[in-house]
Tab-separated table of C-alpha atoms and ligand atoms in Angstrom:
chain	number	residue	atom	x	y	z
A	1	UNK	CA	-12.374	9.210	-47.159
A	2	UNK	CA	-13.398	12.612	-48.250
A	3	UNK	CA	-15.531	13.782	-45.081
A	4	UNK	CA	-12.471	15.231	-43.091
A	5	UNK	CA	-11.481	17.909	-46.202
A	6	UNK	CA	-14.360	18.305	-46.640
A	7	UNK	CA	-14.875	19.668	-43.005
A	8	UNK	CA	-11.590	21.596	-43.355
A	9	UNK	CA	-12.878	23.707	-46.706
A	10	UNK	CA	-16.231	24.607	-45.044
A	11	UNK	CA	-15.316	27.904	-43.382
A	12	UNK	CA	-13.854	29.168	-46.594
A	13	UNK	CA	-16.889	27.979	-48.908
A	14	UNK	CA	-19.773	29.561	-45.961
A	15	UNK	CA	-18.469	32.980	-46.360
A	16	UNK	CA	-17.098	33.083	-49.899
A	17	UNK	CA	-13.696	34.005	-49.042
A	18	UNK	CA	-11.206	35.322	-51.802
A	19	UNK	CA	-8.004	36.352	-52.009
A	20	UNK	CA	-7.799	39.841	-53.761
A	21	UNK	CA	-4.131	40.488	-55.166
A	22	UNK	CA	-2.487	43.750	-53.469
A	23	UNK	CA	-0.136	44.425	-57.337
A	24	UNK	CA	-3.302	44.239	-59.664
A	25	UNK	CA	-6.461	43.525	-57.808
A	26	UNK	CA	-6.996	40.361	-59.354
A	27	UNK	CA	-9.580	38.084	-57.137
A	28	UNK	CA	-8.964	34.774	-56.753
A	29	UNK	CA	-11.818	32.029	-55.823
A	30	UNK	CA	-10.973	30.166	-54.343
A	31	UNK	CA	-7.558	31.814	-53.057
A	32	UNK	CA	-4.496	31.213	-54.183
A	33	UNK	CA	-0.592	31.605	-53.686
A	34	UNK	CA	0.474	33.511	-56.741
A	35	UNK	CA	-1.411	36.119	-58.406
A	36	UNK	CA	-1.896	34.460	-62.122
A	37	UNK	CA	-2.314	37.952	-63.605
A	38	UNK	CA	0.575	39.678	-62.621
A	39	UNK	CA	2.839	36.984	-60.096
A	40	UNK	CA	2.275	38.764	-57.118
A	41	UNK	CA	2.463	36.590	-54.015
A	42	UNK	CA	0.426	39.387	-51.553
A	43	UNK	CA	-3.400	38.819	-51.163
A	44	UNK	CA	-5.951	40.707	-49.156
A	45	UNK	CA	-8.381	38.354	-47.586
A	46	UNK	CA	-11.969	39.454	-49.224
A	47	UNK	CA	-15.345	38.106	-48.453
A	48	UNK	CA	-17.481	38.162	-51.357
A	49	UNK	CA	-20.500	39.368	-51.285
A	50	UNK	CA	-21.948	36.211	-53.267
A	51	UNK	CA	-24.316	38.395	-55.271
A	52	UNK	CA	-24.468	37.888	-59.198
A	53	UNK	CA	-26.058	37.673	-62.512
A	54	UNK	CA	-27.181	34.156	-63.860
A	55	UNK	CA	-24.309	33.422	-67.259
A	56	UNK	CA	-25.577	30.191	-68.293
A	57	UNK	CA	-27.168	27.026	-66.916
A	58	UNK	CA	-28.381	23.464	-67.740
A	59	UNK	CA	-31.188	21.530	-66.178
A	60	UNK	CA	-30.635	18.081	-64.815
A	61	UNK	CA	-32.979	15.492	-64.908
A	62	UNK	CA	-30.923	12.817	-64.341
A	63	UNK	CA	-28.959	12.968	-61.167
A	64	UNK	CA	-26.256	11.494	-60.011
A	65	UNK	CA	-25.987	9.452	-56.824
A	66	UNK	CA	-27.217	11.444	-53.678
A	67	UNK	CA	-28.844	13.679	-55.645
A	68	UNK	CA	-31.729	11.803	-56.533
A	69	UNK	CA	-34.544	13.824	-54.578
A	70	UNK	CA	-33.609	16.790	-55.738
A	71	UNK	CA	-34.281	16.348	-59.437
A	72	UNK	CA	-35.293	18.631	-62.146
A	73	UNK	CA	-32.906	21.104	-60.640
A	74	UNK	CA	-30.232	23.657	-62.119
A	75	UNK	CA	-26.528	24.066	-62.199
A	76	UNK	CA	-25.298	27.058	-63.397
A	77	UNK	CA	-22.565	29.819	-63.607
A	78	UNK	CA	-22.977	32.795	-61.616
A	79	UNK	CA	-20.840	35.731	-62.359
A	80	UNK	CA	-20.532	37.449	-59.071
A	81	UNK	CA	-20.164	41.583	-58.692
A	82	UNK	CA	-16.794	41.056	-58.010
A	83	UNK	CA	-16.038	39.528	-61.660
A	84	UNK	CA	-15.639	35.653	-59.946
A	85	UNK	CA	-17.524	33.482	-61.645
A	86	UNK	CA	-18.860	30.285	-59.278
A	87	UNK	CA	-20.572	27.075	-60.439
A	88	UNK	CA	-23.491	26.322	-58.191
A	89	UNK	CA	-27.008	24.721	-57.931
A	90	UNK	CA	-29.550	26.828	-57.907
A	91	UNK	CA	-32.271	26.289	-55.596
A	92	UNK	CA	-35.380	27.251	-54.025
A	93	UNK	CA	-36.948	27.984	-57.577
A	94	UNK	CA	-39.032	26.624	-60.139
A	95	UNK	CA	-35.220	25.526	-62.508
A	96	UNK	CA	-37.954	26.021	-65.759
A	97	UNK	CA	-38.809	29.496	-64.792
A	98	UNK	CA	-35.054	30.522	-64.925
A	99	UNK	CA	-33.440	33.424	-67.490
A	100	UNK	CA	-29.991	34.413	-68.454
A	101	UNK	CA	-28.727	37.714	-66.476
A	102	UNK	CA	-31.438	36.480	-63.326
A	103	UNK	CA	-30.397	38.245	-60.201
A	104	UNK	CA	-28.709	35.113	-57.516
A	105	UNK	CA	-27.604	35.251	-54.202
A	106	UNK	CA	-24.956	32.559	-52.830
A	107	UNK	CA	-26.858	30.553	-49.700
A	108	UNK	CA	-25.100	27.929	-46.907
A	109	UNK	CA	-27.578	24.931	-47.805
A	110	UNK	CA	-27.219	21.082	-47.296
A	111	UNK	CA	-25.492	19.260	-50.654
A	112	UNK	CA	-26.113	15.768	-50.604
A	113	UNK	CA	-26.006	12.953	-48.196
A	114	UNK	CA	-22.845	10.680	-48.420
A	115	UNK	CA	-23.601	7.258	-49.412
A	116	UNK	CA	-24.812	4.797	-46.505
A	117	UNK	CA	-22.819	6.796	-43.310
A	118	UNK	CA	-25.454	9.167	-43.918
A	119	UNK	CA	-23.161	12.121	-43.524
A	120	UNK	CA	-24.430	15.562	-44.854
A	121	UNK	CA	-22.506	17.548	-46.954
A	122	UNK	CA	-22.601	21.735	-46.986
A	123	UNK	CA	-21.687	23.673	-49.135
A	124	UNK	CA	-23.174	26.722	-51.220
A	125	UNK	CA	-26.218	26.923	-53.652
A	126	UNK	CA	-28.018	29.998	-55.307
A	127	UNK	CA	-31.030	31.081	-55.242
A	128	UNK	CA	-32.968	34.200	-56.767
A	129	UNK	CA	-32.326	37.375	-54.741
A	130	UNK	CA	-35.134	39.312	-54.376
A	131	UNK	CA	-33.315	41.623	-52.203
A	132	UNK	CA	-34.022	40.565	-48.763
B	1	ZN	ZN1	-2.041	40.560	-59.419
């Protein structure tokens, strides 16, 4: 029963809501109750830009169940402008042409279908940031 939990988390994931520590400025994503840097419990809500640079990536050629129609695809670690690192699938490009340092931007996309129930899961994926 993962579906209700997933739906509950969609707004935060979609808007890339993060929490910025009021004391030291640390940005927590996902949001946390206690700042891991200074221990403060006061945060200001911010929305991440979703823009970042590709730090490292790997190309998936044998897909886990539910991703079979998408191989090959790349999974990368992206460092956002705000300094937050996100792991995500990179789409809308030929994975073979990716380079470390590429500019990417997070977009809300279909992730996969949930087994036989056919429920479609959504989340963010990264696409090349062509400045549009
Ligand atoms: Zn802090």
